[in-house]
Coordinates of C-alpha atoms and ligand atoms in Angstrom, one line a residue:
M1 CA 34.4 1.6 -1.4
S2 CA 34.7 3.1 2.0
L3 CA 31.9 5.5 1.2
L4 CA 29.6 2.6 0.4
Q5 CA 30.6 0.4 3.4
P6 CA 28.0 1.7 5.8
Y7 CA 25.2 0.8 3.3
F8 CA 26.6 -2.7 2.7
Q9 CA 26.9 -3.2 6.5
Q10 CA 23.2 -2.7 6.8
C11 CA 22.7 -5.5 4.4
P12 CA 22.9 -8.9 5.9
T13 CA 23.8 -10.6 2.6
A14 CA 27.4 -11.5 1.8
F15 CA 28.7 -9.5 -1.1
T16 CA 31.8 -9.3 -3.2
P17 CA 32.6 -5.8 -4.4
A18 CA 34.4 -6.2 -7.7
V19 CA 35.1 -2.9 -9.4
S20 CA 34.9 0.7 -8.4
V21 CA 35.1 3.7 -10.6
P22 CA 35.7 7.3 -9.4
A23 CA 33.0 9.8 -8.6
P24 CA 30.9 11.8 -9.4
C25 CA 28.7 8.9 -10.5
L26 CA 29.8 5.7 -9.0
S27 CA 29.2 2.4 -10.7
F28 CA 29.8 -0.8 -8.7
Y29 CA 29.3 -4.5 -8.9
I30 CA 28.4 -6.7 -6.0
S31 CA 27.0 -10.2 -5.9
V32 CA 23.9 -10.7 -3.8
S33 CA 21.6 -13.7 -3.5
K34 CA 18.3 -13.5 -5.5
R35 CA 16.4 -13.5 -2.2
S36 CA 18.0 -10.4 -0.8
V37 CA 18.0 -8.2 -3.9
I38 CA 15.4 -5.8 -2.5
S39 CA 16.6 -5.6 1.1
C40 CA 19.9 -4.3 -0.3
C41 CA 18.3 -1.7 -2.5
S42 CA 15.6 -0.1 -0.3
S43 CA 17.6 1.4 2.5
Q44 CA 14.8 2.9 4.6
S45 CA 11.3 1.9 5.5
Q46 CA 8.5 4.4 5.2
T47 CA 6.7 5.8 8.2
T48 CA 3.0 5.4 7.8
V49 CA 1.1 8.6 8.7
I50 CA -2.5 8.0 9.9
N51 CA -5.0 10.4 8.4
G52 CA -8.5 11.1 9.4
K53 CA -10.9 8.5 11.0
L54 CA -9.7 4.9 11.4
D55 CA -11.7 2.1 10.1
S56 CA -12.2 -0.4 12.8
R57 CA -12.2 -3.3 10.3
I58 CA -8.7 -2.6 9.4
F59 CA -7.5 -3.9 12.8
D60 CA -9.4 -7.2 12.6
R61 CA -6.4 -8.9 10.9
D62 CA -2.6 -8.4 10.9
E63 CA -1.8 -9.8 7.5
I64 CA -1.9 -7.8 4.3
R65 CA -4.0 -9.4 1.6
L66 CA -3.2 -9.4 -2.1
G67 CA -6.0 -10.6 -4.5
L68 CA -4.8 -12.3 -7.7
P69 CA -7.0 -13.7 -10.6
S70 CA -8.0 -17.2 -9.8
K71 CA -8.4 -18.2 -13.4
G72 CA -9.0 -16.8 -16.9
R73 CA -6.6 -15.0 -19.1
M74 CA -4.9 -12.9 -16.4
A75 CA -4.1 -15.7 -14.0
A76 CA -1.0 -17.3 -15.6
D77 CA 0.6 -14.1 -16.6
T78 CA 0.2 -12.7 -13.1
L79 CA 2.0 -15.7 -11.6
D80 CA 4.7 -15.3 -14.2
L81 CA 5.2 -11.6 -13.4
L82 CA 5.6 -12.4 -9.7
K83 CA 8.0 -15.2 -10.4
D84 CA 10.1 -12.9 -12.6
C85 CA 10.3 -10.5 -9.6
Q86 CA 11.5 -13.3 -7.3
L87 CA 8.1 -13.3 -5.6
S88 CA 7.0 -16.9 -6.5
I89 CA 3.8 -18.1 -4.9
K90 CA 3.7 -21.2 -2.8
Q91 CA 0.4 -22.8 -3.6
V92 CA 0.1 -26.5 -2.8
N93 CA -2.9 -27.1 -5.2
P94 CA -4.4 -24.8 -7.9
R95 CA -7.8 -25.2 -6.2
Q96 CA -6.5 -23.8 -2.9
Y97 CA -7.5 -20.2 -2.9
V98 CA -5.1 -18.9 -0.2
A99 CA -1.4 -19.0 -0.7
R100 CA 1.8 -17.4 0.5
I101 CA 4.8 -15.6 -1.0
P102 CA 7.7 -16.7 1.2
Q103 CA 9.6 -13.4 0.4
L104 CA 6.8 -11.3 1.9
S105 CA 6.1 -12.9 5.2
N106 CA 3.2 -10.6 6.3
L107 CA 1.3 -11.1 3.0
E108 CA -1.5 -13.5 2.3
V109 CA -2.4 -14.1 -1.4
W110 CA -6.1 -14.8 -2.1
F111 CA -7.1 -16.1 -5.5
Q112 CA -10.4 -14.5 -6.6
R113 CA -12.3 -13.7 -9.8
P114 CA -11.1 -10.3 -11.1
K115 CA -14.4 -8.5 -10.5
D116 CA -14.5 -9.9 -6.9
I117 CA -11.0 -8.6 -6.3
V118 CA -12.2 -5.1 -7.0
R119 CA -15.3 -5.6 -4.9
K120 CA -13.3 -7.0 -2.0
L121 CA -10.8 -4.1 -2.1
L122 CA -13.8 -1.8 -1.7
S123 CA -15.3 -3.8 1.2
G124 CA -11.9 -3.9 3.0
D125 CA -11.5 -7.7 2.6
L126 CA -8.4 -7.2 0.4
D127 CA -5.7 -4.6 0.5
L128 CA -4.0 -5.0 -2.8
G129 CA -4.9 -6.6 -6.1
I130 CA -3.8 -7.3 -9.6
V131 CA -6.5 -7.1 -12.3
G132 CA -7.1 -5.5 -15.7
F133 CA -7.6 -1.7 -15.7
D134 CA -11.0 -2.3 -17.4
T135 CA -12.2 -4.3 -14.3
V136 CA -11.0 -1.6 -11.9
S137 CA -12.9 1.0 -13.9
E138 CA -16.1 -1.0 -14.3
Y139 CA -16.4 -2.4 -10.8
G140 CA -14.6 0.4 -8.9
Q141 CA -17.0 3.0 -10.5
G142 CA -14.6 5.8 -9.7
N143 CA -14.6 5.1 -6.0
E144 CA -11.8 7.2 -4.4
D145 CA -10.7 4.4 -2.1
L146 CA -9.1 2.6 -5.1
I147 CA -5.6 3.7 -6.0
I148 CA -3.7 2.5 -9.0
V149 CA -0.2 1.8 -7.7
H150 CA 1.3 0.5 -11.0
D151 CA -0.7 1.3 -14.2
A152 CA 1.3 -0.7 -16.7
L153 CA 2.3 -4.3 -15.8
E154 CA 2.7 -5.0 -19.5
Y155 CA 0.3 -7.9 -20.0
G156 CA -3.5 -8.3 -20.5
D157 CA -3.5 -5.6 -23.1
C158 CA -6.9 -4.8 -24.7
R159 CA -9.3 -2.0 -25.3
L160 CA -13.0 -1.6 -24.5
S161 CA -14.3 -0.6 -27.9
L162 CA -17.6 0.0 -29.7
A163 CA -18.2 -2.2 -32.8
I164 CA -20.9 -2.1 -35.4
P165 CA -21.7 -4.3 -38.4
K166 CA -19.8 -3.8 -41.6
Y167 CA -22.9 -4.2 -43.6
G168 CA -26.5 -2.7 -44.1
I169 CA -27.2 0.7 -42.7
F170 CA -23.8 0.8 -41.0
E171 CA -21.8 0.3 -44.2
N172 CA -20.7 4.0 -44.5
I173 CA -20.6 4.7 -40.8
N174 CA -17.0 5.0 -39.6
S175 CA -17.1 7.2 -36.5
L176 CA -19.0 7.6 -33.3
K177 CA -20.1 11.0 -34.4
E178 CA -21.6 9.6 -37.6
L179 CA -23.3 6.9 -35.6
A180 CA -24.8 9.4 -33.2
Q181 CA -26.1 11.5 -36.1
M182 CA -27.9 8.6 -37.8
P183 CA -31.6 9.5 -38.1
Q184 CA -32.7 6.0 -37.3
W185 CA -32.3 6.4 -33.5
T186 CA -35.4 7.9 -31.8
V187 CA -37.2 7.6 -28.5
E188 CA -39.3 4.8 -29.9
K189 CA -36.5 3.1 -31.7
P190 CA -33.2 3.7 -29.8
L191 CA -29.7 2.3 -30.7
R192 CA -29.5 -1.1 -29.1
V193 CA -26.1 -1.8 -27.5
A194 CA -25.0 -5.1 -26.1
T195 CA -22.3 -4.9 -23.4
G196 CA -21.0 -6.5 -20.3
F197 CA -19.9 -3.1 -19.0
S198 CA -23.1 -1.7 -17.5
Y199 CA -21.4 1.2 -15.6
L200 CA -18.8 2.4 -18.1
V201 CA -20.8 2.1 -21.3
P202 CA -23.9 4.2 -20.5
K203 CA -21.6 6.9 -19.0
F204 CA -19.5 6.9 -22.2
M205 CA -22.6 7.1 -24.5
K206 CA -24.0 10.0 -22.5
E207 CA -20.7 11.8 -22.5
N208 CA -20.5 11.4 -26.3
G209 CA -24.0 12.7 -27.0
L210 CA -25.8 9.5 -27.9
K211 CA -29.2 10.2 -26.5
H212 CA -31.5 7.4 -27.7
V213 CA -29.7 4.2 -26.5
I214 CA -30.8 1.1 -24.7
F215 CA -28.5 -1.6 -23.3
S216 CA -28.7 -5.3 -23.1
T217 CA -26.1 -7.7 -21.6
A218 CA -24.9 -11.3 -21.9
D219 CA -22.1 -13.2 -20.2
G220 CA -20.0 -13.7 -23.3
A221 CA -20.0 -14.1 -27.1
L222 CA -21.5 -10.6 -27.5
E223 CA -20.2 -10.4 -31.0
A224 CA -23.1 -12.6 -32.1
A225 CA -25.7 -10.1 -31.0
P226 CA -26.0 -7.9 -34.1
A227 CA -26.2 -10.9 -36.5
M228 CA -28.8 -12.5 -34.2
G229 CA -30.9 -9.3 -34.4
I230 CA -30.6 -8.6 -30.7
A231 CA -28.4 -5.5 -30.9
D232 CA -27.2 -2.8 -33.4
A233 CA -23.8 -2.4 -31.8
I234 CA -21.7 -4.1 -29.2
L235 CA -19.2 -2.7 -26.6
D236 CA -16.7 -5.3 -25.5
L237 CA -13.0 -6.0 -25.0
V238 CA -10.9 -6.3 -28.1
S239 CA -7.3 -7.4 -28.3
S240 CA -6.3 -9.0 -31.6
G241 CA -9.6 -8.0 -33.3
T242 CA -10.1 -11.5 -34.6
T243 CA -13.5 -12.0 -32.9
L244 CA -14.8 -8.8 -34.5
R245 CA -13.5 -9.7 -37.9
E246 CA -14.9 -13.2 -37.8
N247 CA -18.3 -11.8 -36.9
N248 CA -18.4 -9.1 -39.6
L249 CA -18.1 -6.2 -37.2
K250 CA -15.8 -3.2 -37.3
E251 CA -14.5 -0.7 -34.7
I252 CA -15.1 3.0 -35.4
E253 CA -13.2 6.3 -34.8
G254 CA -13.9 7.7 -31.3
G255 CA -15.4 4.4 -30.1
V256 CA -12.7 3.4 -27.6
V257 CA -13.9 3.7 -24.1
L258 CA -10.6 2.8 -22.5
E259 CA -7.3 1.1 -23.1
S260 CA -6.5 -1.6 -20.6
Q261 CA -3.7 -3.7 -19.2
A262 CA -2.9 -5.4 -15.9
V263 CA -2.5 -3.0 -13.0
L264 CA -1.6 -3.2 -9.3
V265 CA -4.4 -1.6 -7.4
A266 CA -4.7 -0.8 -3.7
S267 CA -7.2 0.3 -1.1
R268 CA -6.3 3.8 0.0
K269 CA -7.7 3.0 3.5
A270 CA -5.5 -0.1 3.8
L271 CA -2.4 1.7 2.7
I272 CA -2.9 4.5 5.2
Q273 CA -4.2 2.5 8.1
R274 CA -3.0 -1.1 8.0
K275 CA 0.4 -1.6 9.6
G276 CA 3.0 -2.7 7.1
A277 CA 0.8 -2.3 4.0
L278 CA 2.7 0.7 2.7
D279 CA 6.1 -1.0 3.2
T280 CA 4.9 -4.2 1.5
T281 CA 3.4 -2.2 -1.4
H282 CA 6.7 -0.3 -1.7
E283 CA 8.6 -3.6 -2.0
I284 CA 6.2 -5.0 -4.6
L285 CA 6.2 -1.8 -6.6
E286 CA 10.0 -1.6 -6.6
R287 CA 10.4 -5.2 -7.8
F288 CA 7.8 -4.7 -10.5
E289 CA 9.4 -1.4 -11.7
A290 CA 12.9 -2.9 -11.6
H291 CA 11.9 -5.9 -13.6
L292 CA 9.7 -4.2 -16.1
R293 CA 12.3 -1.5 -16.7
A294 CA 14.9 -4.1 -17.4
L295 CA 12.7 -6.0 -19.8
G296 CA 13.2 -3.2 -22.4
Q297 CA 17.0 -3.0 -22.1
F298 CA 20.2 -4.9 -22.8
T299 CA 23.6 -4.5 -21.2
V300 CA 26.3 -3.9 -23.8
T301 CA 30.0 -4.4 -23.0
A302 CA 32.8 -3.5 -25.4
N303 CA 36.5 -2.9 -25.4
M304 CA 38.0 0.3 -26.7
R305 CA 41.5 1.5 -27.2
G306 CA 42.1 4.9 -25.6
R307 CA 44.5 7.2 -23.7
S308 CA 42.3 7.7 -20.7
A309 CA 38.9 6.8 -19.3
E310 CA 37.7 10.4 -19.9
E311 CA 38.8 10.3 -23.6
V312 CA 37.0 7.0 -24.1
A313 CA 33.9 8.3 -22.3
E314 CA 33.9 11.4 -24.5
R315 CA 34.0 9.3 -27.7
V316 CA 31.1 7.1 -26.3
L317 CA 29.0 10.1 -25.4
S318 CA 29.5 11.7 -28.8
Q319 CA 27.1 9.0 -30.1
P320 CA 23.4 9.5 -29.7
S321 CA 22.5 5.9 -28.8
L322 CA 25.3 5.2 -26.3
S323 CA 24.5 7.4 -23.3
G324 CA 23.2 4.5 -21.2
L325 CA 21.0 5.1 -18.2
Q326 CA 23.2 7.7 -16.6
G327 CA 26.3 7.5 -18.8
P328 CA 28.8 4.9 -19.7
T329 CA 30.8 3.0 -17.1
V330 CA 34.4 3.0 -18.3
S331 CA 37.0 0.8 -16.6
P332 CA 40.7 0.3 -17.5
V333 CA 41.7 -3.1 -18.8
F334 CA 45.2 -3.7 -17.5
R335 CA 47.8 -5.6 -19.6
K336 CA 51.4 -6.4 -19.2
H337 CA 53.8 -5.0 -21.8
D338 CA 57.6 -5.5 -21.5
G339 CA 57.2 -6.3 -17.8
K340 CA 55.1 -3.1 -17.2
V341 CA 51.4 -3.0 -16.3
A342 CA 49.5 -0.4 -18.3
A343 CA 46.0 0.3 -19.4
D344 CA 45.7 1.1 -23.1
Y345 CA 42.3 -0.5 -23.5
Y346 CA 39.1 0.4 -21.6
A347 CA 36.0 -1.7 -21.0
I348 CA 32.8 0.2 -21.4
V349 CA 29.4 -0.9 -20.1
I350 CA 26.1 0.7 -21.0
C351 CA 22.4 -0.2 -21.0
V352 CA 20.7 0.3 -24.4
P353 CA 17.0 0.0 -25.2
K354 CA 16.3 -3.3 -27.0
K355 CA 14.8 -1.4 -29.9
A356 CA 18.1 0.5 -30.4
L357 CA 20.4 -2.4 -30.1
Y358 CA 21.7 -2.7 -33.7
K359 CA 22.1 1.0 -34.0
S360 CA 24.1 1.1 -30.8
V361 CA 26.4 -1.7 -32.0
Q362 CA 27.0 0.2 -35.2
Q363 CA 27.8 3.4 -33.3
L364 CA 30.1 1.5 -31.0
R365 CA 32.0 0.0 -33.9
A366 CA 32.2 3.4 -35.5
I367 CA 34.1 4.8 -32.5
G368 CA 36.5 1.8 -32.3
G369 CA 34.5 -0.6 -30.1
S370 CA 35.5 -4.3 -30.4
G371 CA 34.4 -7.5 -28.7
V372 CA 30.9 -6.3 -28.2
L373 CA 29.0 -8.5 -25.7
I374 CA 25.2 -8.2 -25.3
S375 CA 23.5 -9.7 -22.2
P376 CA 19.9 -9.5 -21.0
L377 CA 19.2 -7.4 -17.9
T378 CA 17.2 -8.7 -15.0
Y379 CA 16.5 -5.7 -12.9
I380 CA 17.1 -1.9 -13.0
F381 CA 16.6 -0.3 -9.6
D382 CA 16.5 3.4 -9.7
E383 CA 17.3 5.6 -6.6
E384 CA 13.5 6.0 -6.2
T385 CA 10.7 4.9 -8.5
P386 CA 8.6 7.7 -9.9
R387 CA 5.5 5.7 -9.2
W388 CA 6.3 5.5 -5.5
R389 CA 6.6 9.3 -5.3
E390 CA 3.3 9.5 -7.1
L391 CA 1.7 7.1 -4.7
L392 CA 2.8 9.0 -1.6
S393 CA 1.5 12.2 -3.1
K394 CA -1.9 10.6 -3.9
L395 CA -2.0 9.4 -0.3
G396 CA -1.2 12.9 0.9
L397 CA 2.0 11.6 2.6
Ligands
ATP1 N1 -9.3 -10.2 -25.7 C1 -9.6 -10.1 -24.4 N2 -10.8 -10.3 -24.0 C2 -11.2 -10.2 -22.8 N3 -10.4 -9.8 -21.8 C3 -9.1 -9.6 -22.1 C4 -8.7 -9.7 -23.4 N4 -7.4 -9.4 -23.4 C5 -7.0 -9.1 -22.2 N5 -8.1 -9.2 -21.4 C6 -8.0 -8.9 -19.9 O1 -8.5 -10.1 -19.2 C7 -9.5 -9.8 -18.4 C8 -10.5 -11.0 -18.5 O2 -10.0 -12.0 -17.8 P1 -11.0 -13.2 -17.4 O3 -11.5 -13.8 -18.6 O4 -10.2 -14.1 -16.5 O5 -12.0 -12.5 -16.5 P2 -13.5 -12.2 -16.6 O6 -13.9 -12.5 -18.0 O7 -13.7 -10.8 -16.1 O8 -14.1 -13.2 -15.6 P3 -15.4 -13.9 -15.6 O9 -15.3 -15.0 -16.6 O10 -15.6 -14.3 -14.2 O11 -16.4 -12.8 -16.1 C9 -10.2 -8.6 -18.8 O12 -10.7 -7.9 -17.7 C10 -9.0 -7.8 -19.5 O13 -8.4 -7.0 -18.5
PRP2 O1 -9.9 -9.3 -30.1 P1 -9.9 -10.7 -29.7 O2 -8.5 -11.2 -29.6 O3 -10.6 -11.6 -30.7 O4 -10.5 -10.9 -28.3 C1 -11.8 -10.4 -28.0 C2 -12.7 -11.4 -27.5 O5 -12.2 -12.1 -26.3 C3 -13.1 -12.0 -25.2 O6 -14.0 -13.0 -25.2 P2 -13.6 -14.4 -24.5 O7 -12.6 -15.1 -25.3 O8 -13.3 -14.1 -23.1 O9 -15.0 -15.2 -24.7 P3 -16.4 -14.8 -24.2 O10 -16.9 -13.6 -24.9 O11 -17.2 -16.0 -24.5 O12 -16.3 -14.6 -22.7 C4 -13.8 -10.7 -25.5 O13 -15.1 -10.7 -24.8 C5 -14.0 -10.7 -27.0 O14 -15.1 -11.4 -27.4
MG3 MG1 -16.1 -12.4 -26.0

């Protein structure tokens, strides 16, 4: 405990250390309030190094701005993610487009349409944003100022995919290659593609050797275009595939332009030049990573008879699904026998992937585990998140 004391003293929150287990890998339990969970985990703030020329617009405001989808299918899930990370948004009215996250005092939240979030990141009017990867790719157009800070927020899953009719001349066409080789497409009579993605799709067609193609667009319900005689193929977002199926269309091999889900994206310029932007991004990233990592895991606690903690640990580690994140935490359970206190049972605590839960319980029982308790995990904070390291390296820091 004395080793950890200096760290806890930096942390303003009251805590109660409960158990300590000998080195080399120390497990410990403390109680902290939900509000202070991050301040206890990130021990040092980052120094922002300023590179190259400064953008004067960066200094027009002190607040860091985060753009969130104002409506549509990403909006509710984005608010839910933030809430799950103890970053609930204070918004008096859903029609009010500016809001605050009390936990992040230097941050302003601005609700915008997803494509406008990307445009405003590029113009310097927003510093951070949460949108679909498809939107970043389409409206960001490969601009190097955009940096994906977290590429997998685990909602908004879909793919940008080419679809053609199941019937007529397309009946036996099942791949992009076969589509490209159809003799029907000529300079006079090109393949007509309806899409809302006017940057990504022509680029994709060119890269895949489709020479004779023309494009049309509409604001929605693109799946109607082939049956209406407006297009031969469509390129749109697909998630369940229901809309394609209900309109007699099929996806083909090689026709996926990109896979998408919600991402946290930032302006490189803002991260490098705006005071506090990198620290705030670090905190948001840590919270997201810790929450998303925990989503896939359960904590498993069990009791096991044994001669020593090492002997119990050896038995646990002999099972392939019981190694936990770093190894099992093994603690003696003290009982009184004939007036003497002794430990003949040990409590083991491990994290197991949700998918491997039943297998883990079986393995625990096989080595003598009893009283197996399963609880959900809220956060898993690593020493450092790999995405943070990656971000610093992308920024050249
Ligand atoms: N089946 C789906 N169809 C469309 N978008 C999906 C689907 N599943 C997930 N998404 C995600 O949701 C985003 C669309 O959200 P939304 O409908 O709010 O925005 P939008 O259509 O871009 O906005 P606007 O209506 O202003 O054009 C997509 O960019 C994508 O990332
Ligand atoms: O694979 P699915 O689950 O069926 O989802 C795909 C459909 O959802 C989206 O349309 P949206 O519902 O936004 O309507 P819109 O085309 O009128 O904008 C997208 O443009 C597809 O049409
Ligand atoms: Mg649609």
